[in-house]
Amino acid sequence: MPIRQLLLEAIKYLEDNQIDTAETDAIILLCELTGNSRIQLYLSDDTSLPENKLTQYWQLLKRRASHEPVAYILGKKAFMDWEFMVNPDVLIPRPETEILVEEVIKIGKKLDFSPVVVDIGTGSGAIAISLALTLNLKVYATDASVSALETAKINAAKLGVVDKITFGYGNLFEPLEKLNIQKIVDVVVSNPPYVATSQWEELPLDVRFEPKVALDGGEEGLAFYDKIIVGSLDYLREGGYLALEVGYNQAQIIKDTIWQTKEFKKIKIIKDYQGIERVLLARR
C-alpha cells in the first residue's frame, strides 16, 4: 500500500477513535518509525512500507487510538530548545511552563552572581534542566516520586548538566532541610499539581494518561500552594523570588495568599499565549 493511502487510512482510524489531532499524529508517528522528515515522507508517498514496519505502525496507531499521548508513545517531548525523555511516571512538559522558565531566566540574567534555585516537584526535570542549560547557577530539584526523579536524572545526564543539579527525594522542601541553604536561595520555582479533584473525570482522556499525582491539586486545586508559599520563606533570601505556575482562575486567589504572608513586596502576574493568567512572580 502506498504511503499516501496508508496515511489516509491511519488518519481515518484515529478520527474514528475521537483523536482531534489525527492527521498530525499519524504523520508524526510515521516519521518517527521511518526516520524520515515530513518532506521526505511526502516525496516518497508512492512507495510502500516493508511488512514489519507496517505492523509496527499499526501498533503505534492503536496506542494513540486508546488516547495514549504521542509523547509517551515516542518517549520524548520537546521543551524550550531541548528534547526530554518522558514516560507515564512524569507529567508531559507543556508550552505554558516555558513561560515560567523564561521568567526565571530573566531574573537570573539580571544578577551579577551565580544564583541558587530550588525547583519543587521537578518531574521530568524540564524546569531545572532548562535553567541549568541557560544560566550559570546551582539548582536543587525535589520530587516525591522516585520514578520521576530517575527520569529527571537521566535527562540531566543526557543534556550534560548533572554537575549543576542536586536531586532530592521527598515531599516539597523536605529533601532540602539538611543542605544548609536556608535564607540563601535566589529563586524558588514550581509547577505544582493544580487540577481540582472534582475536575479529574472531566479532563480529556489524553491528560488522564498522565500521573494523577502530578495533576491533582486537591479539592480546589490549591492544596500545594499554601505549603510552597510558606515553605519558601525558610529558603528565600531578602530580594529572592517565588515563581509559580497556576491554573485557570487561580492567580488572584494565590496572589492574595502570598500577600497575606506579609513577606513579599511585589507580585507580578504573567499571562500565557491564550491570555490566561498563568505565572505568578513574587519578590521577597
PDB file of C-alpha atoms in Angstrom:
ATOM      1  CA  MET A   1       0.000   0.000   0.000  1.00  0.00           C
ATOM      2  CA  PRO A   2       1.466   3.407  -0.980  1.00  0.00           C
ATOM      3  CA  ILE A   3       2.340   5.668   1.923  1.00  0.00           C
ATOM      4  CA  ARG A   4      -0.230   8.283   0.874  1.00  0.00           C
ATOM      5  CA  GLN A   5      -3.008   5.682   1.048  1.00  0.00           C
ATOM      6  CA  LEU A   6      -1.679   4.344   4.344  1.00  0.00           C
ATOM      7  CA  LEU A   7      -1.766   7.825   5.844  1.00  0.00           C
ATOM      8  CA  LEU A   8      -5.363   8.345   4.722  1.00  0.00           C
ATOM      9  CA  GLU A   9      -6.386   5.107   6.408  1.00  0.00           C
ATOM     10  CA  ALA A  10      -4.392   5.949   9.540  1.00  0.00           C
ATOM     11  CA  ILE A  11      -5.985   9.385   9.811  1.00  0.00           C
ATOM     12  CA  LYS A  12      -9.486   7.967   9.402  1.00  0.00           C
ATOM     13  CA  TYR A  13      -8.757   5.301  12.019  1.00  0.00           C
ATOM     14  CA  LEU A  14      -7.656   7.911  14.546  1.00  0.00           C
ATOM     15  CA  GLU A  15     -10.575  10.200  13.719  1.00  0.00           C
ATOM     16  CA  ASP A  16     -12.989   7.290  14.241  1.00  0.00           C
ATOM     17  CA  ASN A  17     -11.481   6.964  17.720  1.00  0.00           C
ATOM     18  CA  GLN A  18     -12.079  10.650  18.520  1.00  0.00           C
ATOM     19  CA  ILE A  19      -8.477  11.782  18.205  1.00  0.00           C
ATOM     20  CA  ASP A  20      -8.694  15.510  17.451  1.00  0.00           C
ATOM     21  CA  THR A  21      -5.146  15.711  16.116  1.00  0.00           C
ATOM     22  CA  ALA A  22      -5.479  12.653  13.889  1.00  0.00           C
ATOM     23  CA  GLU A  23      -3.616  13.959  10.829  1.00  0.00           C
ATOM     24  CA  THR A  24      -0.720  15.453  12.771  1.00  0.00           C
ATOM     25  CA  ASP A  25      -0.351  12.369  14.955  1.00  0.00           C
ATOM     26  CA  ALA A  26      -0.486   9.918  12.051  1.00  0.00           C
ATOM     27  CA  ILE A  27       2.286  11.831  10.284  1.00  0.00           C
ATOM     28  CA  ILE A  28       4.454  12.227  13.406  1.00  0.00           C
ATOM     29  CA  LEU A  29       4.269   8.517  14.202  1.00  0.00           C
ATOM     30  CA  LEU A  30       5.121   7.536  10.624  1.00  0.00           C
ATOM     31  CA  CYS A  31       8.045   9.969  10.505  1.00  0.00           C
ATOM     32  CA  GLU A  32       9.366   8.557  13.757  1.00  0.00           C
ATOM     33  CA  LEU A  33       9.014   4.978  12.549  1.00  0.00           C
ATOM     34  CA  THR A  34      10.674   5.557   9.173  1.00  0.00           C
ATOM     35  CA  GLY A  35      13.227   8.149  10.290  1.00  0.00           C
ATOM     36  CA  ASN A  36      12.029  10.471   7.536  1.00  0.00           C
ATOM     37  CA  SER A  37      11.092  14.122   7.766  1.00  0.00           C
ATOM     38  CA  ARG A  38       7.637  15.207   6.645  1.00  0.00           C
ATOM     39  CA  ILE A  39       9.040  16.464   3.349  1.00  0.00           C
ATOM     40  CA  GLN A  40      10.820  13.159   2.752  1.00  0.00           C
ATOM     41  CA  LEU A  41       7.597  11.353   3.564  1.00  0.00           C
ATOM     42  CA  TYR A  42       5.623  13.343   1.007  1.00  0.00           C
ATOM     43  CA  LEU A  43       8.317  12.873  -1.637  1.00  0.00           C
ATOM     44  CA  SER A  44       8.113   9.098  -1.195  1.00  0.00           C
ATOM     45  CA  ASP A  45       4.321   8.847  -0.969  1.00  0.00           C
ATOM     46  CA  ASP A  46       4.190   6.358  -3.856  1.00  0.00           C
ATOM     47  CA  THR A  47       6.418   3.854  -2.037  1.00  0.00           C
ATOM     48  CA  SER A  48       5.221   1.260   0.457  1.00  0.00           C
ATOM     49  CA  LEU A  49       6.378   0.267   3.923  1.00  0.00           C
ATOM     50  CA  PRO A  50       8.002  -3.116   4.486  1.00  0.00           C
ATOM     51  CA  GLU A  51       5.631  -5.566   6.171  1.00  0.00           C
ATOM     52  CA  ASN A  52       7.405  -5.385   9.529  1.00  0.00           C
ATOM     53  CA  LYS A  53       7.285  -1.580   9.528  1.00  0.00           C
ATOM     54  CA  LEU A  54       3.620  -1.652   8.565  1.00  0.00           C
ATOM     55  CA  THR A  55       2.847  -3.890  11.537  1.00  0.00           C
ATOM     56  CA  GLN A  56       4.800  -1.613  13.866  1.00  0.00           C
ATOM     57  CA  TYR A  57       2.973   1.433  12.524  1.00  0.00           C
ATOM     58  CA  TRP A  58      -0.435  -0.008  13.275  1.00  0.00           C
ATOM     59  CA  GLN A  59       0.718  -0.929  16.748  1.00  0.00           C
ATOM     60  CA  LEU A  60       1.638   2.710  17.334  1.00  0.00           C
ATOM     61  CA  LEU A  61      -1.685   3.856  15.897  1.00  0.00           C
ATOM     62  CA  LYS A  62      -3.596   1.534  18.222  1.00  0.00           C
ATOM     63  CA  ARG A  63      -1.806   3.030  21.205  1.00  0.00           C
ATOM     64  CA  ARG A  64      -2.729   6.537  20.033  1.00  0.00           C
ATOM     65  CA  ALA A  65      -6.320   5.440  19.369  1.00  0.00           C
ATOM     66  CA  SER A  66      -6.532   4.488  23.059  1.00  0.00           C
ATOM     67  CA  HIS A  67      -5.685   8.168  23.761  1.00  0.00           C
ATOM     68  CA  GLU A  68      -2.176   7.465  24.965  1.00  0.00           C
ATOM     69  CA  PRO A  69      -0.310  10.762  24.381  1.00  0.00           C
ATOM     70  CA  VAL A  70       2.097  10.877  21.452  1.00  0.00           C
ATOM     71  CA  ALA A  71       4.872  11.978  23.833  1.00  0.00           C
ATOM     72  CA  TYR A  72       4.572   8.735  25.804  1.00  0.00           C
ATOM     73  CA  ILE A  73       4.430   6.654  22.631  1.00  0.00           C
ATOM     74  CA  LEU A  74       7.631   8.298  21.371  1.00  0.00           C
ATOM     75  CA  GLY A  75       9.175   8.502  24.844  1.00  0.00           C
ATOM     76  CA  LYS A  76      10.204  12.114  24.347  1.00  0.00           C
ATOM     77  CA  LYS A  77       8.929  15.681  24.294  1.00  0.00           C
ATOM     78  CA  ALA A  78      10.452  18.956  23.125  1.00  0.00           C
ATOM     79  CA  PHE A  79      10.622  21.710  25.742  1.00  0.00           C
ATOM     80  CA  MET A  80      12.310  25.077  25.236  1.00  0.00           C
ATOM     81  CA  ASP A  81      15.229  24.213  22.925  1.00  0.00           C
ATOM     82  CA  TRP A  82      15.781  20.661  24.110  1.00  0.00           C
ATOM     83  CA  GLU A  83      14.323  17.175  23.981  1.00  0.00           C
ATOM     84  CA  PHE A  84      13.382  15.439  27.221  1.00  0.00           C
ATOM     85  CA  MET A  85      12.698  11.795  27.891  1.00  0.00           C
ATOM     86  CA  VAL A  86       9.164  11.329  29.211  1.00  0.00           C
ATOM     87  CA  ASN A  87       7.163   8.337  30.398  1.00  0.00           C
ATOM     88  CA  PRO A  88       3.925   7.716  32.339  1.00  0.00           C
ATOM     89  CA  ASP A  89       5.782   8.480  35.597  1.00  0.00           C
ATOM     90  CA  VAL A  90       6.134  12.159  34.719  1.00  0.00           C
ATOM     91  CA  LEU A  91       3.948  14.992  33.515  1.00  0.00           C
ATOM     92  CA  ILE A  92       4.454  15.885  29.871  1.00  0.00           C
ATOM     93  CA  PRO A  93       6.121  19.343  29.686  1.00  0.00           C
ATOM     94  CA  ARG A  94       3.828  21.988  28.228  1.00  0.00           C
ATOM     95  CA  PRO A  95       4.393  25.288  26.372  1.00  0.00           C
ATOM     96  CA  GLU A  96       2.804  27.215  29.258  1.00  0.00           C
ATOM     97  CA  THR A  97       5.599  26.086  31.549  1.00  0.00           C
ATOM     98  CA  GLU A  98       8.143  27.584  29.160  1.00  0.00           C
ATOM     99  CA  ILE A  99       6.771  30.986  30.220  1.00  0.00           C
ATOM    100  CA  LEU A 100       7.592  30.147  33.842  1.00  0.00           C
ATOM    101  CA  VAL A 101      11.133  29.134  32.880  1.00  0.00           C
ATOM    102  CA  GLU A 102      11.620  32.240  30.741  1.00  0.00           C
ATOM    103  CA  GLU A 103      10.662  34.475  33.668  1.00  0.00           C
ATOM    104  CA  VAL A 104      13.207  32.785  35.925  1.00  0.00           C
ATOM    105  CA  ILE A 105      15.847  33.123  33.209  1.00  0.00           C
ATOM    106  CA  LYS A 106      15.147  36.870  33.053  1.00  0.00           C
ATOM    107  CA  ILE A 107      15.749  37.089  36.797  1.00  0.00           C
ATOM    108  CA  GLY A 108      18.963  35.070  36.578  1.00  0.00           C
ATOM    109  CA  LYS A 109      20.386  37.190  33.761  1.00  0.00           C
ATOM    110  CA  LYS A 110      19.944  40.361  35.808  1.00  0.00           C
ATOM    111  CA  LEU A 111      22.062  39.046  38.660  1.00  0.00           C
ATOM    112  CA  ASP A 112      25.822  39.657  38.762  1.00  0.00           C
ATOM    113  CA  PHE A 113      26.446  36.371  40.591  1.00  0.00           C
ATOM    114  CA  SER A 114      25.565  32.700  40.129  1.00  0.00           C
ATOM    115  CA  PRO A 115      22.084  32.204  41.598  1.00  0.00           C
ATOM    116  CA  VAL A 116      20.814  29.349  43.731  1.00  0.00           C
ATOM    117  CA  VAL A 117      17.470  27.972  42.516  1.00  0.00           C
ATOM    118  CA  VAL A 118      15.102  25.457  44.069  1.00  0.00           C
ATOM    119  CA  ASP A 119      12.674  23.538  41.809  1.00  0.00           C
ATOM    120  CA  ILE A 120       9.839  21.925  43.783  1.00  0.00           C
ATOM    121  CA  GLY A 121       8.186  18.928  42.099  1.00  0.00           C
ATOM    122  CA  THR A 122      10.690  18.623  39.283  1.00  0.00           C
ATOM    123  CA  GLY A 123       9.048  15.693  37.429  1.00  0.00           C
ATOM    124  CA  SER A 124      10.969  15.118  34.198  1.00  0.00           C
ATOM    125  CA  GLY A 125      13.389  17.826  35.258  1.00  0.00           C
ATOM    126  CA  ALA A 126      12.327  20.103  32.408  1.00  0.00           C
ATOM    127  CA  ILE A 127      12.364  23.289  34.505  1.00  0.00           C
ATOM    128  CA  ALA A 128      15.550  22.612  36.472  1.00  0.00           C
ATOM    129  CA  ILE A 129      17.476  21.324  33.472  1.00  0.00           C
ATOM    130  CA  SER A 130      16.387  24.143  31.148  1.00  0.00           C
ATOM    131  CA  LEU A 131      17.566  26.659  33.743  1.00  0.00           C
ATOM    132  CA  ALA A 132      20.859  24.811  34.188  1.00  0.00           C
ATOM    133  CA  LEU A 133      21.407  24.816  30.426  1.00  0.00           C
ATOM    134  CA  THR A 134      20.761  28.535  30.185  1.00  0.00           C
ATOM    135  CA  LEU A 135      22.251  30.068  33.323  1.00  0.00           C
ATOM    136  CA  ASN A 136      25.385  29.676  35.406  1.00  0.00           C
ATOM    137  CA  LEU A 137      23.680  28.540  38.589  1.00  0.00           C
ATOM    138  CA  LYS A 138      23.146  25.800  41.146  1.00  0.00           C
ATOM    139  CA  VAL A 139      19.767  24.037  41.183  1.00  0.00           C
ATOM    140  CA  TYR A 140      18.203  21.891  43.892  1.00  0.00           C
ATOM    141  CA  ALA A 141      15.350  19.819  42.467  1.00  0.00           C
ATOM    142  CA  THR A 142      12.945  17.782  44.591  1.00  0.00           C
ATOM    143  CA  ASP A 143      10.171  15.316  43.902  1.00  0.00           C
ATOM    144  CA  ALA A 144       8.078  12.882  45.938  1.00  0.00           C
ATOM    145  CA  SER A 145       8.255  10.256  43.179  1.00  0.00           C
ATOM    146  CA  VAL A 146      11.321   8.025  42.931  1.00  0.00           C
ATOM    147  CA  SER A 147      10.433   7.159  39.327  1.00  0.00           C
ATOM    148  CA  ALA A 148      10.111  10.804  38.360  1.00  0.00           C
ATOM    149  CA  LEU A 149      13.498  11.605  39.895  1.00  0.00           C
ATOM    150  CA  GLU A 150      15.124   8.762  37.978  1.00  0.00           C
ATOM    151  CA  THR A 151      13.698  10.192  34.769  1.00  0.00           C
ATOM    152  CA  ALA A 152      14.950  13.668  35.676  1.00  0.00           C
ATOM    153  CA  LYS A 153      18.432  12.315  36.420  1.00  0.00           C
ATOM    154  CA  ILE A 154      18.554  10.560  33.051  1.00  0.00           C
ATOM    155  CA  ASN A 155      17.543  13.794  31.322  1.00  0.00           C
ATOM    156  CA  ALA A 156      20.157  15.769  33.267  1.00  0.00           C
ATOM    157  CA  ALA A 157      22.855  13.277  32.272  1.00  0.00           C
ATOM    158  CA  LYS A 158      21.755  13.241  28.650  1.00  0.00           C
ATOM    159  CA  LEU A 159      21.839  17.022  28.460  1.00  0.00           C
ATOM    160  CA  GLY A 160      25.103  17.368  30.370  1.00  0.00           C
ATOM    161  CA  VAL A 161      24.070  19.294  33.494  1.00  0.00           C
ATOM    162  CA  VAL A 162      24.405  16.685  36.239  1.00  0.00           C
ATOM    163  CA  ASP A 163      27.048  18.790  37.983  1.00  0.00           C
ATOM    164  CA  LYS A 164      24.688  21.765  38.245  1.00  0.00           C
ATOM    165  CA  ILE A 165      21.713  19.962  39.802  1.00  0.00           C
ATOM    166  CA  THR A 166      21.268  18.268  43.170  1.00  0.00           C
ATOM    167  CA  PHE A 167      18.226  15.985  43.149  1.00  0.00           C
ATOM    168  CA  GLY A 168      16.380  15.178  46.358  1.00  0.00           C
ATOM    169  CA  TYR A 169      13.655  12.634  47.051  1.00  0.00           C
ATOM    170  CA  GLY A 170      10.857  13.715  49.343  1.00  0.00           C
ATOM    171  CA  ASN A 171       7.805  15.888  49.793  1.00  0.00           C
ATOM    172  CA  LEU A 172       8.224  19.542  48.757  1.00  0.00           C
ATOM    173  CA  PHE A 173      11.056  21.110  50.819  1.00  0.00           C
ATOM    174  CA  GLU A 174      11.855  18.059  52.980  1.00  0.00           C
ATOM    175  CA  PRO A 175      14.916  16.974  50.948  1.00  0.00           C
ATOM    176  CA  LEU A 176      16.468  20.424  51.469  1.00  0.00           C
ATOM    177  CA  GLU A 177      16.292  20.556  55.259  1.00  0.00           C
ATOM    178  CA  LYS A 178      19.854  19.344  55.891  1.00  0.00           C
ATOM    179  CA  LEU A 179      21.558  21.095  52.984  1.00  0.00           C
ATOM    180  CA  ASN A 180      22.214  24.412  54.755  1.00  0.00           C
ATOM    181  CA  ILE A 181      20.655  26.560  52.043  1.00  0.00           C
ATOM    182  CA  GLN A 182      18.139  28.345  54.267  1.00  0.00           C
ATOM    183  CA  LYS A 183      17.865  32.081  53.501  1.00  0.00           C
ATOM    184  CA  ILE A 184      20.328  31.960  50.587  1.00  0.00           C
ATOM    185  CA  VAL A 185      18.070  30.824  47.724  1.00  0.00           C
ATOM    186  CA  ASP A 186      17.511  33.341  44.942  1.00  0.00           C
ATOM    187  CA  VAL A 187      14.504  31.680  43.291  1.00  0.00           C
ATOM    188  CA  VAL A 188      12.010  29.038  44.375  1.00  0.00           C
ATOM    189  CA  VAL A 189      10.195  27.825  41.270  1.00  0.00           C
ATOM    190  CA  SER A 190       7.390  25.294  40.998  1.00  0.00           C
ATOM    191  CA  ASN A 191       4.719  23.971  38.668  1.00  0.00           C
ATOM    192  CA  PRO A 192       2.692  22.061  41.274  1.00  0.00           C
ATOM    193  CA  PRO A 193      -0.447  19.969  40.685  1.00  0.00           C
ATOM    194  CA  TYR A 194      -3.337  22.414  40.283  1.00  0.00           C
ATOM    195  CA  VAL A 195      -6.296  20.461  38.876  1.00  0.00           C
ATOM    196  CA  ALA A 196      -9.228  20.253  41.289  1.00  0.00           C
ATOM    197  CA  THR A 197     -10.028  16.665  42.274  1.00  0.00           C
ATOM    198  CA  SER A 198     -13.654  17.164  41.192  1.00  0.00           C
ATOM    199  CA  GLN A 199     -12.471  18.053  37.665  1.00  0.00           C
ATOM    200  CA  TRP A 200     -10.420  14.896  37.124  1.00  0.00           C
ATOM    201  CA  GLU A 201     -13.152  12.963  35.300  1.00  0.00           C
ATOM    202  CA  GLU A 202     -13.794  15.975  33.064  1.00  0.00           C
ATOM    203  CA  LEU A 203     -10.225  16.086  31.785  1.00  0.00           C
ATOM    204  CA  PRO A 204      -9.513  14.856  28.239  1.00  0.00           C
ATOM    205  CA  LEU A 205      -8.643  11.158  28.059  1.00  0.00           C
ATOM    206  CA  ASP A 206      -5.143  12.059  26.845  1.00  0.00           C
ATOM    207  CA  VAL A 207      -4.466  14.071  30.012  1.00  0.00           C
ATOM    208  CA  ARG A 208      -5.767  11.293  32.255  1.00  0.00           C
ATOM    209  CA  PHE A 209      -2.973   9.080  30.919  1.00  0.00           C
ATOM    210  CA  GLU A 210      -0.578  11.303  32.859  1.00  0.00           C
ATOM    211  CA  PRO A 211       0.223  10.621  36.537  1.00  0.00           C
ATOM    212  CA  LYS A 212      -2.684  11.794  38.683  1.00  0.00           C
ATOM    213  CA  VAL A 213      -0.293  12.680  41.498  1.00  0.00           C
ATOM    214  CA  ALA A 214       1.299  15.292  39.203  1.00  0.00           C
ATOM    215  CA  LEU A 215      -2.043  16.871  38.332  1.00  0.00           C
ATOM    216  CA  ASP A 216      -4.424  16.528  41.276  1.00  0.00           C
ATOM    217  CA  GLY A 217      -4.156  19.614  43.454  1.00  0.00           C
ATOM    218  CA  GLY A 218      -6.838  18.650  45.955  1.00  0.00           C
ATOM    219  CA  GLU A 219     -10.429  19.786  46.354  1.00  0.00           C
ATOM    220  CA  GLU A 220      -9.953  23.263  44.866  1.00  0.00           C
ATOM    221  CA  GLY A 221      -6.686  22.583  43.057  1.00  0.00           C
ATOM    222  CA  LEU A 222      -4.860  24.805  45.547  1.00  0.00           C
ATOM    223  CA  ALA A 223      -3.598  22.254  48.084  1.00  0.00           C
ATOM    224  CA  PHE A 224       0.104  22.654  47.306  1.00  0.00           C
ATOM    225  CA  TYR A 225       0.320  26.431  47.022  1.00  0.00           C
ATOM    226  CA  ASP A 226      -0.020  27.281  50.717  1.00  0.00           C
ATOM    227  CA  LYS A 227       2.705  24.777  51.568  1.00  0.00           C
ATOM    228  CA  ILE A 228       5.061  26.035  48.862  1.00  0.00           C
ATOM    229  CA  ILE A 229       4.497  29.694  49.713  1.00  0.00           C
ATOM    230  CA  VAL A 230       5.066  29.170  53.441  1.00  0.00           C
ATOM    231  CA  GLY A 231       7.927  26.730  52.862  1.00  0.00           C
ATOM    232  CA  SER A 232       9.712  29.145  50.541  1.00  0.00           C
ATOM    233  CA  LEU A 233      10.080  31.631  53.392  1.00  0.00           C
ATOM    234  CA  ASP A 234      12.630  29.360  55.080  1.00  0.00           C
ATOM    235  CA  TYR A 235      14.845  29.387  51.996  1.00  0.00           C
ATOM    236  CA  LEU A 236      14.422  32.633  50.056  1.00  0.00           C
ATOM    237  CA  ARG A 237      16.861  35.428  50.791  1.00  0.00           C
ATOM    238  CA  GLU A 238      15.703  39.020  51.034  1.00  0.00           C
ATOM    239  CA  GLY A 239      15.131  40.077  47.425  1.00  0.00           C
ATOM    240  CA  GLY A 240      14.657  36.482  46.282  1.00  0.00           C
ATOM    241  CA  TYR A 241      11.789  35.382  44.067  1.00  0.00           C
ATOM    242  CA  LEU A 242       8.953  32.883  44.240  1.00  0.00           C
ATOM    243  CA  ALA A 243       7.882  31.785  40.744  1.00  0.00           C
ATOM    244  CA  LEU A 244       4.743  29.663  40.375  1.00  0.00           C
ATOM    245  CA  GLU A 245       2.697  28.267  37.525  1.00  0.00           C
ATOM    246  CA  VAL A 246      -1.029  28.373  38.316  1.00  0.00           C
ATOM    247  CA  GLY A 247      -4.256  27.046  36.851  1.00  0.00           C
ATOM    248  CA  TYR A 248      -7.180  28.814  35.237  1.00  0.00           C
ATOM    249  CA  ASN A 249      -8.772  31.425  37.526  1.00  0.00           C
ATOM    250  CA  GLN A 250      -6.311  30.680  40.352  1.00  0.00           C
ATOM    251  CA  ALA A 251      -3.878  33.587  40.005  1.00  0.00           C
ATOM    252  CA  GLN A 252      -5.773  36.153  42.071  1.00  0.00           C
ATOM    253  CA  ILE A 253      -6.509  33.669  44.869  1.00  0.00           C
ATOM    254  CA  ILE A 254      -2.853  32.643  45.114  1.00  0.00           C
ATOM    255  CA  LYS A 255      -1.726  36.260  44.858  1.00  0.00           C
ATOM    256  CA  ASP A 256      -3.875  37.063  47.900  1.00  0.00           C
ATOM    257  CA  THR A 257      -2.359  34.117  49.767  1.00  0.00           C
ATOM    258  CA  ILE A 258       1.135  35.435  49.043  1.00  0.00           C
ATOM    259  CA  TRP A 259       0.219  38.961  50.215  1.00  0.00           C
ATOM    260  CA  GLN A 260      -1.197  37.570  53.451  1.00  0.00           C
ATOM    261  CA  THR A 261       2.256  36.325  54.477  1.00  0.00           C
ATOM    262  CA  LYS A 262       3.389  39.975  54.549  1.00  0.00           C
ATOM    263  CA  GLU A 263       6.785  38.712  53.386  1.00  0.00           C
ATOM    264  CA  PHE A 264       6.665  39.787  49.730  1.00  0.00           C
ATOM    265  CA  LYS A 265       6.865  43.352  48.447  1.00  0.00           C
ATOM    266  CA  LYS A 266       5.997  42.883  44.780  1.00  0.00           C
ATOM    267  CA  ILE A 267       3.831  40.374  42.901  1.00  0.00           C
ATOM    268  CA  LYS A 268       3.546  40.163  39.125  1.00  0.00           C
ATOM    269  CA  ILE A 269       1.084  38.073  37.100  1.00  0.00           C
ATOM    270  CA  ILE A 270       2.091  36.922  33.604  1.00  0.00           C
ATOM    271  CA  LYS A 271      -0.423  35.667  31.063  1.00  0.00           C
ATOM    272  CA  ASP A 272       0.105  32.680  28.764  1.00  0.00           C
ATOM    273  CA  TYR A 273      -0.308  32.538  24.979  1.00  0.00           C
ATOM    274  CA  GLN A 274      -4.097  32.277  25.359  1.00  0.00           C
ATOM    275  CA  GLY A 275      -4.352  35.290  27.635  1.00  0.00           C
ATOM    276  CA  ILE A 276      -4.816  33.180  30.780  1.00  0.00           C
ATOM    277  CA  GLU A 277      -3.079  34.344  33.968  1.00  0.00           C
ATOM    278  CA  ARG A 278      -0.538  31.554  34.211  1.00  0.00           C
ATOM    279  CA  VAL A 279       2.576  32.610  36.154  1.00  0.00           C
ATOM    280  CA  LEU A 280       2.986  34.398  39.474  1.00  0.00           C
ATOM    281  CA  LEU A 281       6.264  36.116  40.264  1.00  0.00           C
ATOM    282  CA  ALA A 282       6.665  37.416  43.825  1.00  0.00           C
ATOM    283  CA  ARG A 283       9.733  39.212  45.176  1.00  0.00           C
ATOM    284  CA  ARG A 284      10.582  38.957  48.827  1.00  0.00           C
TER     285      ARG A 284
END
